[in-house]
mmCIF file of C-alpha atoms and ligand atoms in Angstrom:
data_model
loop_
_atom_site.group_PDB
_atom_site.id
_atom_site.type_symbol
_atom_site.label_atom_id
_atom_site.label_comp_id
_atom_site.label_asym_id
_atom_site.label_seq_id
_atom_site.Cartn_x
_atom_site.Cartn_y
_atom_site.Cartn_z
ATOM 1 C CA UNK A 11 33.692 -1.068 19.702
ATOM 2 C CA UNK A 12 33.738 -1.517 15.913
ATOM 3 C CA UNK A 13 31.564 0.135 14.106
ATOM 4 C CA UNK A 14 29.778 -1.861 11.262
ATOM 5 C CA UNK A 15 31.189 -0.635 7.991
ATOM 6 C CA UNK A 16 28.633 -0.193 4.406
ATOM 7 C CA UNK A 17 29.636 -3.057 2.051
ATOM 8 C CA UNK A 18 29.399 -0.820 -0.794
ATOM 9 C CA UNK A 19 31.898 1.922 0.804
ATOM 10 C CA UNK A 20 34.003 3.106 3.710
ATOM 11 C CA UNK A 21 31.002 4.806 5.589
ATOM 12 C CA UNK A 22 29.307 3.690 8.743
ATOM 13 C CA UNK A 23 26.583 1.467 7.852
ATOM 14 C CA UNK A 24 22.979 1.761 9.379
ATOM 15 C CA UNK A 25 21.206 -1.382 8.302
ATOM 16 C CA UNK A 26 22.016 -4.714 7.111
ATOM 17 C CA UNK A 27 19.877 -6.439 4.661
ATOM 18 C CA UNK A 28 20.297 -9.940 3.259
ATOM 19 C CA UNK A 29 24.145 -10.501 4.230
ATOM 20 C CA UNK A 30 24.820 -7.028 3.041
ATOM 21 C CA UNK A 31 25.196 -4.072 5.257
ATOM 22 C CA UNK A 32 24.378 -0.119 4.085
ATOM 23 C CA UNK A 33 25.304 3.723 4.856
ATOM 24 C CA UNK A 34 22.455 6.003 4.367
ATOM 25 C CA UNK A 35 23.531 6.761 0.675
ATOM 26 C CA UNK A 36 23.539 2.864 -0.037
ATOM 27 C CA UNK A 37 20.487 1.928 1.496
ATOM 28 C CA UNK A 38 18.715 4.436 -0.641
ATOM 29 C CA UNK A 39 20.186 3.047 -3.604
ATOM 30 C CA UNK A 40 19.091 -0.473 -1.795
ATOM 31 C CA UNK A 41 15.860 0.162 -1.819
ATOM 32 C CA UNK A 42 15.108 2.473 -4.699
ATOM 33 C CA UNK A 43 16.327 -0.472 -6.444
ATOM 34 C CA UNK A 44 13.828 -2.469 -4.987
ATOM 35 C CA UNK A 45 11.102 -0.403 -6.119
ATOM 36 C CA UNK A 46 12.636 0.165 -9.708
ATOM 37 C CA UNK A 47 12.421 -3.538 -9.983
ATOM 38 C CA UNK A 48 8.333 -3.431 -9.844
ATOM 39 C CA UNK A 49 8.442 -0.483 -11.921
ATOM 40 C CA UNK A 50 10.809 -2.146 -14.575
ATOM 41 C CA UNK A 51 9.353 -5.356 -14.444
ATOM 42 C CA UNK A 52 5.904 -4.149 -15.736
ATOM 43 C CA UNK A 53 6.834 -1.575 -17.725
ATOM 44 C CA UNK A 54 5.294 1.077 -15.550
ATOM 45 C CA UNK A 55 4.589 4.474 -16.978
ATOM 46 C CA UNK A 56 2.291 7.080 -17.522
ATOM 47 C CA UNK A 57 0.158 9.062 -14.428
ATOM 48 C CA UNK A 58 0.104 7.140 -11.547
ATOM 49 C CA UNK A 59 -2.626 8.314 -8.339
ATOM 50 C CA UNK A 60 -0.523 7.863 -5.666
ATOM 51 C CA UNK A 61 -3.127 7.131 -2.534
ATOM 52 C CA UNK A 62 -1.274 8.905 0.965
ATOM 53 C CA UNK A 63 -2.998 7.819 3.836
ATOM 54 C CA UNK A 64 -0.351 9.761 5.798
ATOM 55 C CA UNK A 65 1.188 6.985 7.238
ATOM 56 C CA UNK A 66 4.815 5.853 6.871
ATOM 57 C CA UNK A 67 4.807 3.281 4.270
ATOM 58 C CA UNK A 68 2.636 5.721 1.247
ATOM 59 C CA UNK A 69 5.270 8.377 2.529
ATOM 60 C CA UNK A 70 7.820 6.187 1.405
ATOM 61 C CA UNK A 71 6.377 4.930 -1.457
ATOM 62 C CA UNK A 72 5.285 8.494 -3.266
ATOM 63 C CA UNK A 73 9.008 9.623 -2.510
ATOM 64 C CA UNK A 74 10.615 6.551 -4.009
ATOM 65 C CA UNK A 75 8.752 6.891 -6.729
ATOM 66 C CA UNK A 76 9.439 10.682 -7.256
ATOM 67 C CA UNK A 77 12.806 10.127 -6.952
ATOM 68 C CA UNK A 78 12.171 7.711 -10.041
ATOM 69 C CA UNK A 79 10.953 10.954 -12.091
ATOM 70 C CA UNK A 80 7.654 9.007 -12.360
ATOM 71 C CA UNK A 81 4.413 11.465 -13.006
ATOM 72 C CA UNK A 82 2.416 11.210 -9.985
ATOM 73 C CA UNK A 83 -0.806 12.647 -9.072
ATOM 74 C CA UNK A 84 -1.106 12.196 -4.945
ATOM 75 C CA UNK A 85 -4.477 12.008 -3.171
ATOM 76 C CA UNK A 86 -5.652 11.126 -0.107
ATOM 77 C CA UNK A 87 -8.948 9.872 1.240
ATOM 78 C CA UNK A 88 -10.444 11.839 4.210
ATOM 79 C CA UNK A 89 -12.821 9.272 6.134
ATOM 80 C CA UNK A 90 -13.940 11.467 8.367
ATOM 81 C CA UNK A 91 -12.561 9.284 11.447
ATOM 82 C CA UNK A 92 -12.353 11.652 14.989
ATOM 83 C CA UNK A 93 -8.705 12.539 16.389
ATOM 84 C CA UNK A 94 -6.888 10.920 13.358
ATOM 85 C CA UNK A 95 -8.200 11.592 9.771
ATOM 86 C CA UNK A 96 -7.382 14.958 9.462
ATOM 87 C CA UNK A 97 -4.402 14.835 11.831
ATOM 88 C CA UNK A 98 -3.409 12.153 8.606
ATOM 89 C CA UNK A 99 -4.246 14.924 6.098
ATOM 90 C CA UNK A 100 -1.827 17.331 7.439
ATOM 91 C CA UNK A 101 0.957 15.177 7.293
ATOM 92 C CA UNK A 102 -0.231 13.843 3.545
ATOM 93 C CA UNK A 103 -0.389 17.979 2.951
ATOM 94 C CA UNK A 104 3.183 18.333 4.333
ATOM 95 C CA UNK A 105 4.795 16.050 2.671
ATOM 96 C CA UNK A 106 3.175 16.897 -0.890
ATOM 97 C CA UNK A 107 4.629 20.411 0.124
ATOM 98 C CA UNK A 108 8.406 19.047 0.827
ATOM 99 C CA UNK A 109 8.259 17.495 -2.802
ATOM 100 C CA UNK A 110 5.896 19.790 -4.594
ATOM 101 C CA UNK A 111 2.910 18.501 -5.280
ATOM 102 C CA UNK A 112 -0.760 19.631 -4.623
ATOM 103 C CA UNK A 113 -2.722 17.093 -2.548
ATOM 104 C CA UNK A 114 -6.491 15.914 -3.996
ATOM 105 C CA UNK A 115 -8.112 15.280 -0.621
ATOM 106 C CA UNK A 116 -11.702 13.595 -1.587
ATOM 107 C CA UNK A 117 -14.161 13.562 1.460
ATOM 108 C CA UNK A 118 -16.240 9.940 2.426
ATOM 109 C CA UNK A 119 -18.788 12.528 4.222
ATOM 110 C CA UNK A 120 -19.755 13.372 0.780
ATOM 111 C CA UNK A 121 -21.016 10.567 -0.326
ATOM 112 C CA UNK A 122 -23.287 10.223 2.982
ATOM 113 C CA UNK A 123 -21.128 7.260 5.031
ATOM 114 C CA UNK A 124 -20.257 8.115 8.431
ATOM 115 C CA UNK A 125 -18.532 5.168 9.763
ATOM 116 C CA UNK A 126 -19.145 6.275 13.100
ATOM 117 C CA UNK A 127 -22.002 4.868 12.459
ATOM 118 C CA UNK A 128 -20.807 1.229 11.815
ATOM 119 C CA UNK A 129 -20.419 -1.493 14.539
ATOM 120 C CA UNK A 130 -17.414 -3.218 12.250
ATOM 121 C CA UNK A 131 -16.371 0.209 10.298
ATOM 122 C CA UNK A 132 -13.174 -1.451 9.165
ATOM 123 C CA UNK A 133 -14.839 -3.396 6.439
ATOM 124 C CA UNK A 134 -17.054 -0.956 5.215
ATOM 125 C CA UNK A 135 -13.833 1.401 4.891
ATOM 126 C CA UNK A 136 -12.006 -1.125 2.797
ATOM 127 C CA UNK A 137 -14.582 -1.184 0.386
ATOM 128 C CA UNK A 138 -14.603 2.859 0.577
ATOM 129 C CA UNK A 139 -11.337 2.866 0.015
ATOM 130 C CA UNK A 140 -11.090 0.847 -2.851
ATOM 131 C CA UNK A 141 -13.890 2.334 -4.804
ATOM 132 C CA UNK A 142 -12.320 5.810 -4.055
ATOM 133 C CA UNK A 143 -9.520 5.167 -5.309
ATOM 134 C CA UNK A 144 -10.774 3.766 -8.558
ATOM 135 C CA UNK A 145 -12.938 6.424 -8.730
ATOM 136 C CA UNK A 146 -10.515 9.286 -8.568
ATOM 137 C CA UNK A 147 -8.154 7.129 -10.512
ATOM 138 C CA UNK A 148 -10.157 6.681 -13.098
ATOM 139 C CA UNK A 149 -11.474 10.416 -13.431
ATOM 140 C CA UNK A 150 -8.223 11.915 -13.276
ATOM 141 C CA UNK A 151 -6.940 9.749 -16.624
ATOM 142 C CA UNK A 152 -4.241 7.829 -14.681
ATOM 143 C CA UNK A 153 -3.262 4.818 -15.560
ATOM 144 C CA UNK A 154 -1.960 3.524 -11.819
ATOM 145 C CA UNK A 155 -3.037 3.925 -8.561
ATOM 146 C CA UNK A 156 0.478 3.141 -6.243
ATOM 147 C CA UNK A 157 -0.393 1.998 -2.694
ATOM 148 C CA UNK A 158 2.467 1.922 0.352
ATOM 149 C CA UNK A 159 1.599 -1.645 1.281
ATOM 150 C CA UNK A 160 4.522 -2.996 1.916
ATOM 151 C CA UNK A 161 6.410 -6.907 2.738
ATOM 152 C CA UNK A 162 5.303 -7.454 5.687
ATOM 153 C CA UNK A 163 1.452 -6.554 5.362
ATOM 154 C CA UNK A 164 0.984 -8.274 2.391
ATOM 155 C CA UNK A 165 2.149 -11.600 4.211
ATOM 156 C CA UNK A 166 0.282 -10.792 7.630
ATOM 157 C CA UNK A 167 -3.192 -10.073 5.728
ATOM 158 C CA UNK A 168 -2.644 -13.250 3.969
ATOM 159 C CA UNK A 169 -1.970 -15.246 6.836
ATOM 160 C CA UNK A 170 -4.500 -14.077 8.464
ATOM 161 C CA UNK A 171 -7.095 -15.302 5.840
ATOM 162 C CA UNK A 172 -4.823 -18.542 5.594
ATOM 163 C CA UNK A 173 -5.213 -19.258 9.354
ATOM 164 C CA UNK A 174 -9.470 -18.126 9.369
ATOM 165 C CA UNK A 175 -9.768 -20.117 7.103
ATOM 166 C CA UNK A 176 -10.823 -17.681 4.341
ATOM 167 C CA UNK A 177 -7.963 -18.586 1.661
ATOM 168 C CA UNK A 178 -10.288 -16.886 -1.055
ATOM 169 C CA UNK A 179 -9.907 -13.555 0.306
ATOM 170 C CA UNK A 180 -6.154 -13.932 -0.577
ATOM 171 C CA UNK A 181 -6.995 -11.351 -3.451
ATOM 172 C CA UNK A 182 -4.687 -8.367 -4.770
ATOM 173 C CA UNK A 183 -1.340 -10.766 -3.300
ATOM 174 C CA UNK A 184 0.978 -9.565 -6.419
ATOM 175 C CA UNK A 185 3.009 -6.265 -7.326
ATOM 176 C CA UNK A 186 0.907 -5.528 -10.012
ATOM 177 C CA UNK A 187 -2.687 -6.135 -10.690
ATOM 178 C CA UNK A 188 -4.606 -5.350 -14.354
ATOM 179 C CA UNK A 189 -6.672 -3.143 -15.132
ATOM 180 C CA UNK A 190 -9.833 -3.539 -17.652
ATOM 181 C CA UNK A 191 -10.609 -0.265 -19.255
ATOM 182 C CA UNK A 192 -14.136 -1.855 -20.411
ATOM 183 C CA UNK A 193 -15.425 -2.350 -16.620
ATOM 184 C CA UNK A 194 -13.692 1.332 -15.545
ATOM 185 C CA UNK A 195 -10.747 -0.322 -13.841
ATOM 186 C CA UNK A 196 -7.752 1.187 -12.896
ATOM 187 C CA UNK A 197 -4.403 -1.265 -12.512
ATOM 188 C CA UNK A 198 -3.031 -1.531 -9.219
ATOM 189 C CA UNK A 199 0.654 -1.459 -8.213
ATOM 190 C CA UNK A 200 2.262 -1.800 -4.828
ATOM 191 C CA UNK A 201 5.833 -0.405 -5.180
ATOM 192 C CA UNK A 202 6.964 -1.710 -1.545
ATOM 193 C CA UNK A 203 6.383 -5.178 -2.330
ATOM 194 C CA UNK A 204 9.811 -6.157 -1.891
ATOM 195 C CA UNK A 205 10.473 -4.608 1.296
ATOM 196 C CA UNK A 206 9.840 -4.816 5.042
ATOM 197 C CA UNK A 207 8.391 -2.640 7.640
ATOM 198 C CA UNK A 208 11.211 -1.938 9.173
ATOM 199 C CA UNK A 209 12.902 -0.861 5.779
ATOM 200 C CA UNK A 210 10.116 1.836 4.650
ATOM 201 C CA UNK A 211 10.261 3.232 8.644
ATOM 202 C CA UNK A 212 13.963 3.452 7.971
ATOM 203 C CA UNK A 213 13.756 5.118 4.677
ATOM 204 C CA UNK A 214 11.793 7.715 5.861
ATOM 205 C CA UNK A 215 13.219 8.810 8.395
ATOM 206 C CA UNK A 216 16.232 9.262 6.389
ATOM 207 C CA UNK A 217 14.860 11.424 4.301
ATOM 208 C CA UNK A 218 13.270 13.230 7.088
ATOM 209 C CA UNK A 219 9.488 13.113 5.302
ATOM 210 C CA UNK A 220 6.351 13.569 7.095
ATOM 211 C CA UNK A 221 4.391 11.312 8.409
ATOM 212 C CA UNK A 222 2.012 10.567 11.114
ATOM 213 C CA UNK A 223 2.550 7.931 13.848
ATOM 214 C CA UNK A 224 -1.505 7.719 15.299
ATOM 215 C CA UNK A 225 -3.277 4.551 14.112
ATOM 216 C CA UNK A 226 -6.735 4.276 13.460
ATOM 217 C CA UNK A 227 -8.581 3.979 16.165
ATOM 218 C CA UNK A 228 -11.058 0.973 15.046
ATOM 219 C CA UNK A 229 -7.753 -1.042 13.858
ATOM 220 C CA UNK A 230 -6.422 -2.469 16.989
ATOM 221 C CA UNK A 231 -7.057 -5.896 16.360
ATOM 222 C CA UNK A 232 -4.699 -7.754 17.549
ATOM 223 C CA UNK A 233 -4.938 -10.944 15.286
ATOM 224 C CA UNK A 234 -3.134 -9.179 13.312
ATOM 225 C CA UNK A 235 -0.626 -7.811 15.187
ATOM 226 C CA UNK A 236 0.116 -11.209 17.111
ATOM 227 C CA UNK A 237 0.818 -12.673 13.242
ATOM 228 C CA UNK A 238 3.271 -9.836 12.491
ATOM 229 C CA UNK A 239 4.838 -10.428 15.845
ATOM 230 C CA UNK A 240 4.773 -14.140 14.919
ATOM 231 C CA UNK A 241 6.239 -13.696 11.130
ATOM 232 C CA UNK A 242 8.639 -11.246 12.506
ATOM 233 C CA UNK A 243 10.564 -13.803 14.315
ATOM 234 C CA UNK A 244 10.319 -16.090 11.684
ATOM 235 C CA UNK A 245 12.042 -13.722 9.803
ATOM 236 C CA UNK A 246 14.846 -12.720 12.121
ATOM 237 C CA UNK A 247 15.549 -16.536 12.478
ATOM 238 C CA UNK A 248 15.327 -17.301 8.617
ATOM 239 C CA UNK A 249 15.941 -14.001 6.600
ATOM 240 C CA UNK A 250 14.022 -14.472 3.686
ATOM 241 C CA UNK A 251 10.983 -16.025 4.764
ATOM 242 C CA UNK A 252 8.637 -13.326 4.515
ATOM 243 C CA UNK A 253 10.197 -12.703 0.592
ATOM 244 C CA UNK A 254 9.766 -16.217 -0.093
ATOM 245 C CA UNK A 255 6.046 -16.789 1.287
ATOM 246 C CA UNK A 256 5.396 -13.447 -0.527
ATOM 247 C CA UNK A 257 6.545 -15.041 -4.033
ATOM 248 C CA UNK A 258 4.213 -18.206 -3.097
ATOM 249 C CA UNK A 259 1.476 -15.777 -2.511
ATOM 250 C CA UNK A 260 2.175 -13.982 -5.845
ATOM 251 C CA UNK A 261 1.963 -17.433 -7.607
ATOM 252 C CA UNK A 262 -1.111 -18.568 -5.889
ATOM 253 C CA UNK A 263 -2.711 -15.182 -7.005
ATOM 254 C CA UNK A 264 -2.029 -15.955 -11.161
ATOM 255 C CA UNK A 265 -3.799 -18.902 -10.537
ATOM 256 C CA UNK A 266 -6.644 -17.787 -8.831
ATOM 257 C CA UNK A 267 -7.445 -14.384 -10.858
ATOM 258 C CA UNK A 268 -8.261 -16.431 -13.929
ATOM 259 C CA UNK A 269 -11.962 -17.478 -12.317
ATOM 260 C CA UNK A 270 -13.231 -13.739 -11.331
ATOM 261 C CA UNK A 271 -15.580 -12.327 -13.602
ATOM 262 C CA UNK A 272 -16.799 -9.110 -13.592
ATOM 263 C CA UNK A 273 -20.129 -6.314 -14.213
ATOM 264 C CA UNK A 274 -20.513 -2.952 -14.269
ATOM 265 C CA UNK A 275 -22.157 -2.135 -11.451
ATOM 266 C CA UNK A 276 -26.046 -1.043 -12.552
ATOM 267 C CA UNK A 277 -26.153 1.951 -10.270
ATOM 268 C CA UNK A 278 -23.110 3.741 -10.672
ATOM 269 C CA UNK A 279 -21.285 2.399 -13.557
ATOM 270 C CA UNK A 280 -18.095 1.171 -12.226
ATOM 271 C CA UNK A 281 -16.539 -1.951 -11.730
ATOM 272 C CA UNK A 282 -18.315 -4.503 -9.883
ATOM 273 C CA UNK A 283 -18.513 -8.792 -8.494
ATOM 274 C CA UNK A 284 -22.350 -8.462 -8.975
ATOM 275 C CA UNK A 285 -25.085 -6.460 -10.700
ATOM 276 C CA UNK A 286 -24.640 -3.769 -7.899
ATOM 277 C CA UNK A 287 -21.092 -3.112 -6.318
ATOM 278 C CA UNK A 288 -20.575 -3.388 -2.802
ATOM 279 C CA UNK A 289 -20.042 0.790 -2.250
ATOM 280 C CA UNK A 290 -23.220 1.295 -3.690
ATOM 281 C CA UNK A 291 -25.054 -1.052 -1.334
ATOM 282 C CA UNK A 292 -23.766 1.052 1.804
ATOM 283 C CA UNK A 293 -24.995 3.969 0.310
ATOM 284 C CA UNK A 294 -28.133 2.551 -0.057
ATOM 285 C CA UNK A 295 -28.291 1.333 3.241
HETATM 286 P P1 AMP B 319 -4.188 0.240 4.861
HETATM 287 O O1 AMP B 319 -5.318 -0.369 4.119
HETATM 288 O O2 AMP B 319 -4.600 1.266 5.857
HETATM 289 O O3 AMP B 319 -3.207 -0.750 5.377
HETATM 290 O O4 AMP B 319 -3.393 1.081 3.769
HETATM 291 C C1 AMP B 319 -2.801 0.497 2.671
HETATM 292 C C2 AMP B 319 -2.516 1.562 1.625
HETATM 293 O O5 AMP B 319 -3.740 2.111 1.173
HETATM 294 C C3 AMP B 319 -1.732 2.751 2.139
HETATM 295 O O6 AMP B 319 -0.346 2.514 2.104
HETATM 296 C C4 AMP B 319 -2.149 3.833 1.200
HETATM 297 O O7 AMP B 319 -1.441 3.768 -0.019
HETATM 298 C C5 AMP B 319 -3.601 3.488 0.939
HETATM 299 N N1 AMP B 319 -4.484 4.238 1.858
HETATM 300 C C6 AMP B 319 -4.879 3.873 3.108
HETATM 301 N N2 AMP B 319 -5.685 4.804 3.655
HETATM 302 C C7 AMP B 319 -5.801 5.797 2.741
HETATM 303 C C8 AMP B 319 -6.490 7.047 2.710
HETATM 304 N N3 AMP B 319 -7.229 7.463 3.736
HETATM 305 N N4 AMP B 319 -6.399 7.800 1.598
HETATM 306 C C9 AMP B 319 -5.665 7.385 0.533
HETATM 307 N N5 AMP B 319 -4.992 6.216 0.518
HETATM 308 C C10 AMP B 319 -5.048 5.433 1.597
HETATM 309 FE FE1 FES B 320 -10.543 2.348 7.839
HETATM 310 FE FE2 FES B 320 -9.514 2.417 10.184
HETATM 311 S S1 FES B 320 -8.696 3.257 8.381
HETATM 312 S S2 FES B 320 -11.451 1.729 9.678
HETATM 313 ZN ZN1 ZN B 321 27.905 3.076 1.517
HETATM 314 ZN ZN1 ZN B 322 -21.917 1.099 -7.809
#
């Protein structure tokens, strides 16, 4: 049998990508380069909060971006969720350990949500999330937060909107979102724009980092994972869809961010759509 050779050198390669094919050492370069393109392209630097939600793609992201000598400050978000949040910490605790770094762990409980609690928790988690993130972002003087989402969520979470029906909740569809010092809010970037799912599980596991393979238990949903089935085919019979629909997304986004306008939210101060933001209505509740 012949063994597929890297395009770049005489080794045995271990993944193909866009007519090219790569050794281990080549598909690092492959998709460091990837990332370094986000990073270049908006001039990235300064502290960045990387969020690890101990899952494959952050994994991937905080080491790529390590391995770009960025300054990084990891944290990661504890929500309290049985059999899986802190099974998720340990792994976000190992991996900080295998590249030196102390993880910030910051604890939902302690701001009273328990989203036990919630019939529909995923929602109410999103909206934890984000807040969080700002929050610690924000406090901590960095001038990022990174995120792992990566290719192929970005274009199943827009689909799905596209097909309910909800084509305004196709926010945040870019590499790189602003922030606004004056309403306390941090910029956004999502390093793994560029690349797939199957890349980011690949690059991990070359470089042996931890991770942890349980999902959350209140995200089977499988509208979602019927769309990535869906797009992944389209993408094995066109390579090059899911970049291109991702660049149509990122379009549709600069057109759309021009109409948000934004408060500070009268409660706690932060960033917010109305007079009081949405995290500060579940506390209430
Ligand atoms: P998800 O919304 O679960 O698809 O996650 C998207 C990205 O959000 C991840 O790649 C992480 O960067 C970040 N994230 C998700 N969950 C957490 C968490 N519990 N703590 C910190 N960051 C998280
Ligand atoms: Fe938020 Fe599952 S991670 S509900
Ligand atoms: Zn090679
Ligand atoms: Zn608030």
């Amino acid at each position: 049998m012949n063994e597929m050779k890297c395009s770049y050198c005489n080794n045995e390669a271990i993944e193909e990508a866009y007519g090219k094919a790569y050794c281990k050492k080549h598909f690092n370069n492959y998709f460091l380069g990837r990332v370094r393109s986000i990073i270049d392209k908006f001039k990235i630097k300064g502290k960045i909060a990387v969020a690890l939600s101990g899952g494959k793609d952050s994994s991937a992201c905080f080491y790529a971006l390590h391995n770009l000598k960025l300054e990084l400050v990891p944290f990661y978000i504890n929500l309290g969720i049985k059999n899986y949040s802190d099974i998720c910490q340990e792994k976000a605790e190992e991996l900080c350990q295998q590249l030196g770094y102390e993880l910030n762990v910051i604890y939902l409980a302690d701001y009273g949500i328990e989203l036990e609690k919630y019939k529909k928790p995923c929602s109410t988690c999103g909206t934890a999330k984000r807040y969080l993130m700002n929050k610690f972002a924000y406090e901590n003087g960095c001038k990022y937060i990174a995120t792992g989402h990566n290719l192929s969520d970005i274009v199943t979470f827009a689909m799905n909107n596209f097909i309910s029906g909800n084509i305004l909740n196709f926010r945040g569809n870019k590499p790189y979102l602003q922030g606004k010092e004056e309403y306390k809010l941090v910029a956004k970037i999502k390093p793994l724009f560029w690349l797939k799912d199957k890349e980011c599980m690949l690059y991990t596991w070359i470089n042996e980092l931890a991770y942890a393979e349980e999902e959350c238990p209140y995200s089977i949903n499988a509208p979602t994972i019927k769309i990535k089935e869906w797009l992944n085919r389209l993408e094995a019979e066109k390579e090059g869809t899911l970049m291109n629909i991702a660049r149509s997304l990122w379009k549709l986004e600069e057109k759309m961010e021009k109409d948000v306008k934004l408060n500070l939210c009268s409660n706690c101060g932060y960033v917010s759509y109305g007079k009081i933001c949405k995290f500060c209505k579940i506390r209430k509740k």
